[in-house]
PDB file of C-alpha atoms in Angstrom:
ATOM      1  CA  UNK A   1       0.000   0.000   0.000  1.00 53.00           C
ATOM      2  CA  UNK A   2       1.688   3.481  -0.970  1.00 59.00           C
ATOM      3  CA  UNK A   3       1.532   6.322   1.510  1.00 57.00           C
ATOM      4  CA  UNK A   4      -1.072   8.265  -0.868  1.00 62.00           C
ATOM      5  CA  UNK A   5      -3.244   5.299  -0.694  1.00 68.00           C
ATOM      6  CA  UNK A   6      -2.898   4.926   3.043  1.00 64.00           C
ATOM      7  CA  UNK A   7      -3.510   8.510   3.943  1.00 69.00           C
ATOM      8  CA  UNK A   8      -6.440   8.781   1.218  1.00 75.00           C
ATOM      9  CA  UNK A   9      -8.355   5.571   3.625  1.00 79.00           C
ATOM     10  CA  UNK A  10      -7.325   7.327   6.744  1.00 72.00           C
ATOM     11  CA  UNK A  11      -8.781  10.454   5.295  1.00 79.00           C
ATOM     12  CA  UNK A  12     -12.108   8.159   5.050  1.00 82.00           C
ATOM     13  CA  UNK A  13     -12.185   6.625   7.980  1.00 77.00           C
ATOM     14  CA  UNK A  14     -11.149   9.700  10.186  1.00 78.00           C
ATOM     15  CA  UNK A  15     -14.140  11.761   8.186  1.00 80.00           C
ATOM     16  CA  UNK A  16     -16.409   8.744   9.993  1.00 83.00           C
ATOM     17  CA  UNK A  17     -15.078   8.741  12.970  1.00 78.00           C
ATOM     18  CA  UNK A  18     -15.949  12.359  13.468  1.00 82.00           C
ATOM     19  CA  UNK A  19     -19.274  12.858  12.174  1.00 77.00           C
ATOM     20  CA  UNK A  20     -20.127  10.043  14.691  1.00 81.00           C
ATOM     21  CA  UNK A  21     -18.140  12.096  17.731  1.00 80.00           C
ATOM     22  CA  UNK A  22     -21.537  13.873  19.830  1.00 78.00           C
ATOM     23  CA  UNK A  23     -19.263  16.794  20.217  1.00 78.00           C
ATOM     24  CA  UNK A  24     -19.146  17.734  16.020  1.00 83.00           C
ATOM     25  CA  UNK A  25     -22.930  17.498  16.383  1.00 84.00           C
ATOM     26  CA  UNK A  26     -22.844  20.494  19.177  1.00 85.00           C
ATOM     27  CA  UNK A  27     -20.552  22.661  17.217  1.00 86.00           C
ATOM     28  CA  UNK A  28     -23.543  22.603  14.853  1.00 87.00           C
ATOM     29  CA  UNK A  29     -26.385  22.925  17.483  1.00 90.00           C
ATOM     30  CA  UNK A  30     -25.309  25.530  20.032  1.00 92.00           C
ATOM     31  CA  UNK A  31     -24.699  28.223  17.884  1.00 92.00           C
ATOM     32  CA  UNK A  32     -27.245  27.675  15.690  1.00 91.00           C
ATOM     33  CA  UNK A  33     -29.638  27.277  18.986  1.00 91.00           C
ATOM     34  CA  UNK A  34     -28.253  30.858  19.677  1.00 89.00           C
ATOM     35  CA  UNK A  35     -28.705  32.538  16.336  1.00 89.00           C
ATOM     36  CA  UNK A  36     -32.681  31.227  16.434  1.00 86.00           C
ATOM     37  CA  UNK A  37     -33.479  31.946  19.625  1.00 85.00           C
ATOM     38  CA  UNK A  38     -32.257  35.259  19.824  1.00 83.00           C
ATOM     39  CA  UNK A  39     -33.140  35.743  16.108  1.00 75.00           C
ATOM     40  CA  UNK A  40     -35.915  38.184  16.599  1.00 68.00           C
ATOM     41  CA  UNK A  41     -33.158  40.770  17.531  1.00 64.00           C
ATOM     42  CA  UNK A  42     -31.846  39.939  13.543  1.00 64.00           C
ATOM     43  CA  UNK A  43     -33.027  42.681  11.515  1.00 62.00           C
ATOM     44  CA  UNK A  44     -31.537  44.058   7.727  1.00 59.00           C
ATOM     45  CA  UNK A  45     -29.614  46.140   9.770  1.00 63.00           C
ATOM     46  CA  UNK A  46     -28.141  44.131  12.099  1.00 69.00           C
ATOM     47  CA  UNK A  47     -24.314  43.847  12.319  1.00 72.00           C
ATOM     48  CA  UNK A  48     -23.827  41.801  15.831  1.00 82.00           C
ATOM     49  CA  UNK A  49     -25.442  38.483  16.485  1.00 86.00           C
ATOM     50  CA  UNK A  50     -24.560  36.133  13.438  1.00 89.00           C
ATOM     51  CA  UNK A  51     -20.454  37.708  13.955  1.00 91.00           C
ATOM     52  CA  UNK A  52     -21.200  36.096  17.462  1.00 92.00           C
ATOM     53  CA  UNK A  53     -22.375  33.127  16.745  1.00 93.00           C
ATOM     54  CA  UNK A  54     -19.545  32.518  13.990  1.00 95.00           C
ATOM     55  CA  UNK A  55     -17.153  33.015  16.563  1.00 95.00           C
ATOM     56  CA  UNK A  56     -18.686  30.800  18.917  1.00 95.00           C
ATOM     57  CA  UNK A  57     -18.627  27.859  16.277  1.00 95.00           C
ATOM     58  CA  UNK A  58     -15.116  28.130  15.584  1.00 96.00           C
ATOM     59  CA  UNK A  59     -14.257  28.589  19.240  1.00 95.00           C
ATOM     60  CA  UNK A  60     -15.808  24.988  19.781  1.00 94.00           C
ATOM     61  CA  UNK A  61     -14.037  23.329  16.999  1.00 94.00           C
ATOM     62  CA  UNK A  62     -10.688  24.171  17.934  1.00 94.00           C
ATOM     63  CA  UNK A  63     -11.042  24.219  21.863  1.00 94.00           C
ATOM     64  CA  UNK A  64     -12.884  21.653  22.481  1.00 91.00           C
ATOM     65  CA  UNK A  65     -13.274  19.265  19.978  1.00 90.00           C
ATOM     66  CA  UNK A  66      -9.991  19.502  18.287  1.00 91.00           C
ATOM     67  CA  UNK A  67      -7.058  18.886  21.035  1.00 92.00           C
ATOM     68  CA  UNK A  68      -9.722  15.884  22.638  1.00 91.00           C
ATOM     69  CA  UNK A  69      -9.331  14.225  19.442  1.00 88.00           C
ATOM     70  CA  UNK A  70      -4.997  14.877  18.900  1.00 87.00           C
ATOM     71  CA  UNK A  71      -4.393  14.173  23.135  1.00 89.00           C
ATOM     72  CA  UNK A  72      -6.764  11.078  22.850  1.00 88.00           C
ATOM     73  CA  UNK A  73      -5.211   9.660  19.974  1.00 85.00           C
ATOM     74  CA  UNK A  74      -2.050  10.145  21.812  1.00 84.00           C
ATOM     75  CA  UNK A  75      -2.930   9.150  25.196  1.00 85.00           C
ATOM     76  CA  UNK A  76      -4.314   5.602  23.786  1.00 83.00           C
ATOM     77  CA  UNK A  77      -0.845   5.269  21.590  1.00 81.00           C
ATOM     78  CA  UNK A  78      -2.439   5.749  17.939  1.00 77.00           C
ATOM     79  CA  UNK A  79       0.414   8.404  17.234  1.00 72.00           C
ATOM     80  CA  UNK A  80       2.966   5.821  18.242  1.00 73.00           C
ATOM     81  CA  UNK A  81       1.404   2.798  16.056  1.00 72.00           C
ATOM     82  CA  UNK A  82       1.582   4.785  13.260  1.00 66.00           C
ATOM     83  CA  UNK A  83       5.083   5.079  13.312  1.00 62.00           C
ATOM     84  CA  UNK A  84       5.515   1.623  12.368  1.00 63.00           C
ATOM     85  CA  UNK A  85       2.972   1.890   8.848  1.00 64.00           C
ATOM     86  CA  UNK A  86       3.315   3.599   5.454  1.00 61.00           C
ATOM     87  CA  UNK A  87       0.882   6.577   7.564  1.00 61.00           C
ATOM     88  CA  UNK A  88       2.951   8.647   9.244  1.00 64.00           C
ATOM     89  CA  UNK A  89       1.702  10.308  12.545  1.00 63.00           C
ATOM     90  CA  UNK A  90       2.030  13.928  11.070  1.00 71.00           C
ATOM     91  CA  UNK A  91      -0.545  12.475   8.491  1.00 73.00           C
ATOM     92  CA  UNK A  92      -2.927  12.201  10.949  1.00 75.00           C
ATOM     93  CA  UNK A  93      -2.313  15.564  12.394  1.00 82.00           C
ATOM     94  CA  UNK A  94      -2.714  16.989   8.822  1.00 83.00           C
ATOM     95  CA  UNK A  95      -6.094  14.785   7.773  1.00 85.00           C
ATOM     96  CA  UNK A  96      -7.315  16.100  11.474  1.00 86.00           C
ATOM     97  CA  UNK A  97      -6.392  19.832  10.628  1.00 89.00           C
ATOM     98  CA  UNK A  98      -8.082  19.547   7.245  1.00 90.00           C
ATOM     99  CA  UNK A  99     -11.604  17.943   8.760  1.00 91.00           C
ATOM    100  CA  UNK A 100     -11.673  19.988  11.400  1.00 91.00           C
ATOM    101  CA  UNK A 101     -11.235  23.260   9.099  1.00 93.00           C
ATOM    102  CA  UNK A 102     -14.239  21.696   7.501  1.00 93.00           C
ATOM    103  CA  UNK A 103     -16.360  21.175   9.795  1.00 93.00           C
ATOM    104  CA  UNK A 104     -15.879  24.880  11.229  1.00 94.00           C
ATOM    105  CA  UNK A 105     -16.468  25.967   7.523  1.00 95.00           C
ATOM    106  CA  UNK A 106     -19.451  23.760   7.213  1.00 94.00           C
ATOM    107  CA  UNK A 107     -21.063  24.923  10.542  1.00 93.00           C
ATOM    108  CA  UNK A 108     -20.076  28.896   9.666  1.00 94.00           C
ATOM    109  CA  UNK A 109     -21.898  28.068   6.120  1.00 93.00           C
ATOM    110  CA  UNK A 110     -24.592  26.819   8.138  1.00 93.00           C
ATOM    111  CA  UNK A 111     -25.311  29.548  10.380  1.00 93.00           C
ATOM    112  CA  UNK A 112     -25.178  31.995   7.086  1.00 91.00           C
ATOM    113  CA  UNK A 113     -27.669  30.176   5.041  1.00 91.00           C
ATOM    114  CA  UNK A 114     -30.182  30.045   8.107  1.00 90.00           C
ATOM    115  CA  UNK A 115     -29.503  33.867   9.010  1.00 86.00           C
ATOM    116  CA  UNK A 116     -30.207  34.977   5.522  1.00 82.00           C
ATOM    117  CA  UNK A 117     -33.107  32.522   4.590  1.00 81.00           C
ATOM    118  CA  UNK A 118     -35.217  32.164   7.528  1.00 77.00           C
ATOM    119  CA  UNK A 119     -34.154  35.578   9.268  1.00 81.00           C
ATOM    120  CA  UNK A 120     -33.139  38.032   7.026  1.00 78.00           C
ATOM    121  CA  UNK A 121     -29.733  38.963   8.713  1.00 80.00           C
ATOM    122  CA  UNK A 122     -27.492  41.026   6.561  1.00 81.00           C
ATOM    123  CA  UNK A 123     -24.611  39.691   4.840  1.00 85.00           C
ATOM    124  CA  UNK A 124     -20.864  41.155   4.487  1.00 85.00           C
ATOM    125  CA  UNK A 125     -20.420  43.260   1.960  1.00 81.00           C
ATOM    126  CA  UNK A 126     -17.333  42.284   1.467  1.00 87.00           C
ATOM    127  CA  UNK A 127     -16.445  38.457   0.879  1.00 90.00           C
ATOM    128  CA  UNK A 128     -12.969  39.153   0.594  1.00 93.00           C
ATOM    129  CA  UNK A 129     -12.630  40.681   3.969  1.00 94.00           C
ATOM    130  CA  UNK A 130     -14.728  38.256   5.261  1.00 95.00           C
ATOM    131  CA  UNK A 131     -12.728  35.068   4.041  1.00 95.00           C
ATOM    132  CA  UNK A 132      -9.391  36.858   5.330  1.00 96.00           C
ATOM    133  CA  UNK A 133     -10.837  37.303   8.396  1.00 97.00           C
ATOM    134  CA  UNK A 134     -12.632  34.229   9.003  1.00 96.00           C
ATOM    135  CA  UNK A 135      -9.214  32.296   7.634  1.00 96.00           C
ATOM    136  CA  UNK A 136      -7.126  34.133  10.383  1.00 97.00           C
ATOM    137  CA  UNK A 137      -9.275  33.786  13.163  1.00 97.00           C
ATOM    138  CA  UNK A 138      -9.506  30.351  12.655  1.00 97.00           C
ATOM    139  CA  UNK A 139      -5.577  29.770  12.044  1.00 96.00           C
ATOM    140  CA  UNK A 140      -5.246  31.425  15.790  1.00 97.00           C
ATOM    141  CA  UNK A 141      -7.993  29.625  17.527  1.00 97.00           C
ATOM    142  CA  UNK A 142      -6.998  26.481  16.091  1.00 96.00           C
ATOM    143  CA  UNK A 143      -2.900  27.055  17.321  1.00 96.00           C
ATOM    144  CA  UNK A 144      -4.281  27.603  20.802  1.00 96.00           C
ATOM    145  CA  UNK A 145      -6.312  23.974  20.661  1.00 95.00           C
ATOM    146  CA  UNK A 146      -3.143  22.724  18.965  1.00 93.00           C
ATOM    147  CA  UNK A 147      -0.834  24.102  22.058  1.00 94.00           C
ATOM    148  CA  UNK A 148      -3.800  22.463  24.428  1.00 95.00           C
ATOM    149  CA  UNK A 149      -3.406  18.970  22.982  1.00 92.00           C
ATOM    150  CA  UNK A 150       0.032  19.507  23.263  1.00 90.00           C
ATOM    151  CA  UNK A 151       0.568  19.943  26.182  1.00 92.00           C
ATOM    152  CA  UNK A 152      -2.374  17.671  28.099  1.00 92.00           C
ATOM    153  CA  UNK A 153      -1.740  14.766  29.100  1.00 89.00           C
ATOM    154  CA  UNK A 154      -4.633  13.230  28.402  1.00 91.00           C
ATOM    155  CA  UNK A 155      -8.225  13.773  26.437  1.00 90.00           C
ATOM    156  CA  UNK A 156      -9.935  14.451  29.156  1.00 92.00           C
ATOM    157  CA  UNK A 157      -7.415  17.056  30.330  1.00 94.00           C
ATOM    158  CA  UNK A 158      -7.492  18.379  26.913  1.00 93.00           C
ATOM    159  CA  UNK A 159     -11.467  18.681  26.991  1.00 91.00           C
ATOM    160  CA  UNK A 160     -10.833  20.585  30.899  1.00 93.00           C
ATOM    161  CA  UNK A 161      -8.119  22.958  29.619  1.00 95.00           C
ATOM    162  CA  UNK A 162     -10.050  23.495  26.722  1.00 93.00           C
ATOM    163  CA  UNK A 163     -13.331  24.097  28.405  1.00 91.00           C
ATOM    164  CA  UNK A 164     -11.236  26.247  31.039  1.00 93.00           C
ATOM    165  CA  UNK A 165      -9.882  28.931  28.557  1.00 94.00           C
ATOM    166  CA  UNK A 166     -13.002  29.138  26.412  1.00 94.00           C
ATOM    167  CA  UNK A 167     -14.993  30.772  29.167  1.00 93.00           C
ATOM    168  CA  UNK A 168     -13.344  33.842  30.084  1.00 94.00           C
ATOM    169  CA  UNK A 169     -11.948  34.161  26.137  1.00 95.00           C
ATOM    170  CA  UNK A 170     -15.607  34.063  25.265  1.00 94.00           C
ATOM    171  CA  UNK A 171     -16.296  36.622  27.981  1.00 94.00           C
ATOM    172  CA  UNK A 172     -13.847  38.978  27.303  1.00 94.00           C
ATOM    173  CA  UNK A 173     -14.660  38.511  23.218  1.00 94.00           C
ATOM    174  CA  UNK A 174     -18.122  39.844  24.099  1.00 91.00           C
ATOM    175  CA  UNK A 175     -19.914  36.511  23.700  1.00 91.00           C
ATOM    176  CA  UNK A 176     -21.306  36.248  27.434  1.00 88.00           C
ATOM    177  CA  UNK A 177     -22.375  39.225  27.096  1.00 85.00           C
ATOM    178  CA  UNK A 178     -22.617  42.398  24.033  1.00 81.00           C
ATOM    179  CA  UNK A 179     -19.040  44.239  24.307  1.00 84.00           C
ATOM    180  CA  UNK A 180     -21.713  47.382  23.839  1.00 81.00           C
ATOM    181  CA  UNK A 181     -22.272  46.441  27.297  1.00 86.00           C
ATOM    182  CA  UNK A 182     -18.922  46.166  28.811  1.00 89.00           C
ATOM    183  CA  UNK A 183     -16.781  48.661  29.934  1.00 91.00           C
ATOM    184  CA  UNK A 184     -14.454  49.887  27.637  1.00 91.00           C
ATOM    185  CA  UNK A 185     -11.270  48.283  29.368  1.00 93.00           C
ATOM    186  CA  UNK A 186     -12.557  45.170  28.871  1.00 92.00           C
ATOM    187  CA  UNK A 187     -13.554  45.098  25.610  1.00 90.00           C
ATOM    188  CA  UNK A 188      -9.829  46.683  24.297  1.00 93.00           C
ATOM    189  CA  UNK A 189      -8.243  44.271  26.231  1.00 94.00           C
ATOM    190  CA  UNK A 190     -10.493  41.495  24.838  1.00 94.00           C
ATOM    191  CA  UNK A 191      -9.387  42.290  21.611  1.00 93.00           C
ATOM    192  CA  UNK A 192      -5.685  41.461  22.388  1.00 95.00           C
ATOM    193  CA  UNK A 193      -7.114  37.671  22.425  1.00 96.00           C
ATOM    194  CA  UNK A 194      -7.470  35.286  19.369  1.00 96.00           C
ATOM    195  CA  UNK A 195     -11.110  35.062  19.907  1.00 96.00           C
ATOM    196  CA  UNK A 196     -11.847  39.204  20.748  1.00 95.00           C
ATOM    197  CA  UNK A 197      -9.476  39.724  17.723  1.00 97.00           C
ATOM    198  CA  UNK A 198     -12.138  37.658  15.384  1.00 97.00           C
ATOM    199  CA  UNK A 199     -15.208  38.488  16.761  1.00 95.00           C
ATOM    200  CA  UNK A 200     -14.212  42.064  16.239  1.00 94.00           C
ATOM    201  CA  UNK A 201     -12.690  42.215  12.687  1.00 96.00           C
ATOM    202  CA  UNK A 202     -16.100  40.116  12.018  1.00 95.00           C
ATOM    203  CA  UNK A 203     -18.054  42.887  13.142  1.00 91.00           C
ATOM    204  CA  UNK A 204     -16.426  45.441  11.468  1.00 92.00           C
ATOM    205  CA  UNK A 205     -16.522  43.217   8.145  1.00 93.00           C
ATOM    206  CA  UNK A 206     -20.685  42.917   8.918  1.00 90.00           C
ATOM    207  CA  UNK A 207     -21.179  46.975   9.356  1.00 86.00           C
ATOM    208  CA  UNK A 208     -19.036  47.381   5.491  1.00 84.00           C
ATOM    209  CA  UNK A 209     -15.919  48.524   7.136  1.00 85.00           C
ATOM    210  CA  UNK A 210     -12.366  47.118   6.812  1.00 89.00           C
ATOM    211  CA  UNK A 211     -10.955  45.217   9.180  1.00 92.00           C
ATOM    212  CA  UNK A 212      -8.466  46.615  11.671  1.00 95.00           C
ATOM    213  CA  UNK A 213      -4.885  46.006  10.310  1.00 96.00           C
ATOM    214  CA  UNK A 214      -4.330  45.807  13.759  1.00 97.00           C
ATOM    215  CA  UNK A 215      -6.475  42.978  15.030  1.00 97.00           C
ATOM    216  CA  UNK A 216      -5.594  41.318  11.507  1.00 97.00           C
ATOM    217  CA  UNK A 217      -1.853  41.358  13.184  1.00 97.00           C
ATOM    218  CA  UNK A 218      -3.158  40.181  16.755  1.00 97.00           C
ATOM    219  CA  UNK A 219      -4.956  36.972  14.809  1.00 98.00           C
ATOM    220  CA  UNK A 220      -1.694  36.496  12.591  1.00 97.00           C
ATOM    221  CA  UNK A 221       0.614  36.754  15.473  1.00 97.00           C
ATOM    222  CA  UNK A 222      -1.003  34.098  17.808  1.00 97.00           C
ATOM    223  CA  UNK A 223      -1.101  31.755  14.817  1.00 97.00           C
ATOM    224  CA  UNK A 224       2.191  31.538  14.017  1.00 97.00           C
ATOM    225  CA  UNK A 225       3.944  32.066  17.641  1.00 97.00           C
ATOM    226  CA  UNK A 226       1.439  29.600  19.265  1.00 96.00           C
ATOM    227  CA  UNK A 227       1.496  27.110  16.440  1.00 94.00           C
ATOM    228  CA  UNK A 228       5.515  27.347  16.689  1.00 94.00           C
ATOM    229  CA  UNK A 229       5.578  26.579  20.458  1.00 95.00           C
ATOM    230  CA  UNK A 230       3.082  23.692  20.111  1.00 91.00           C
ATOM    231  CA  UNK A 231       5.031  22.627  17.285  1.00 88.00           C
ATOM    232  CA  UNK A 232       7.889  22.828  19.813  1.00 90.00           C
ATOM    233  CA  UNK A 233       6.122  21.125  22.470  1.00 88.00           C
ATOM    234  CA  UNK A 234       3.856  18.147  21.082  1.00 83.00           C
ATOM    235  CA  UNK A 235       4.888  14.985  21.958  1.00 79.00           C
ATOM    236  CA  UNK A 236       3.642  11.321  19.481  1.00 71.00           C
ATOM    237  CA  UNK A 237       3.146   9.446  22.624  1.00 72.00           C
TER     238      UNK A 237
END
């Protein structure tokens, strides 16, 4: 069996594996639960709740179900097995960085086509913008769940850590609660995070601006310097 072949079933059979995994299923339901129910606030005008909900979505993928999957396969020895057959372990990291970019694309294309069908929400004006910006964002936030599986011991450690930073990044991003309704030291600080940076160039993308050069930086910065360190730091078994 050549490696192309190899990695090509292990494509298939990791695509599976994760559409069965409960937690892809919430990264679908929970923001999409948040963009209905609150969906009476959606109006043409509106520039705040589907950014929110986007960043939520992504948020999930890479800190939670993301570095579960990586630590777990580690933890039970998959990494190390691999070793020994024509599919290297860093093809598994790469088919799992390529699915779960999917899925985050498939649940963001998801919440769009519900908040302009059923609820009329407004669309960026510029898809350019908002592909930068959603690519970035998701480059940072996934280097933070790839620093988390690298360093946890375990899957369920991964899952704790993960759930552990998503809280108060959500909170200062002004997903808790509106950053219209925070004070203004929290929200500029917030925006020094992967997840502020995002939700923030989203919103500015969503009200037909351009997105802050600086927050474009903040995003680029954490995915390259965290990536490097968990680069640095992951261990195969």
């Amino acid at each position: 069996m050549t490696a192309a072949t190899a990695t090509a079933k292990l494509t298939t059979v990791e695509t599976k594996l994760l559409v069965r995994e409960p937690g892809s299923l919430f990264t679908f339901l929970i923001p999409l639960f948040i963009l209905v129910v609150f969906g009476s606030s959606i109006g043409p005008g509106d520039t705040t709740l589907l950014p929110m909900t986007i960043a939520i979505a992504i948020g999930l993928v890479a800190l939670y179900l993301m570095p579960t999957a990586l630590a777990t396969y580690r933890e039970k020895g998959i990494l190390r097995r691999l070793s020994t057959t024509p599919v290297r372990p860093v093809s598994l990291l790469t088919v799992q960085l390529v699915l779960q970019f999917a899925l985050a694309v498939l649940s963001c294309g998801l919440l769009l086509a519900v908040a302009g069908a059923a609820l009329g929400a407004r669309m960026p004006a510029n898809p350019l913008s908002f592909a930068l910006v959603f690519t970035l964002g998701t480059a940072s936030m996934f280097a933070i769940g790839l620093l988390i599986a690298a360093l946890a011991p375990s899957g369920r450690a991964a899952n704790g850590i993960g759930v552990l930073l998503y809280f108060p990044m959500a909170f200062l991003a002004g997903l808790i609660q509106p950053a219209s309704q925070m004070p203004a030291i929290v929200v500029r600080i917030g925006e020094f995070t992967p997840l502020g940076a995002f939700r923030q160039s989203l919103a500015d993308v969503w009200t037909g601006g351009a997105p802050d050069p600086l927050l474009l930086g903040v995003m680029a910065a954490y995915a390259i310097l965290v990536s490097l360190a968990a680069a640095r730091f992951f261990r195969w078994e």
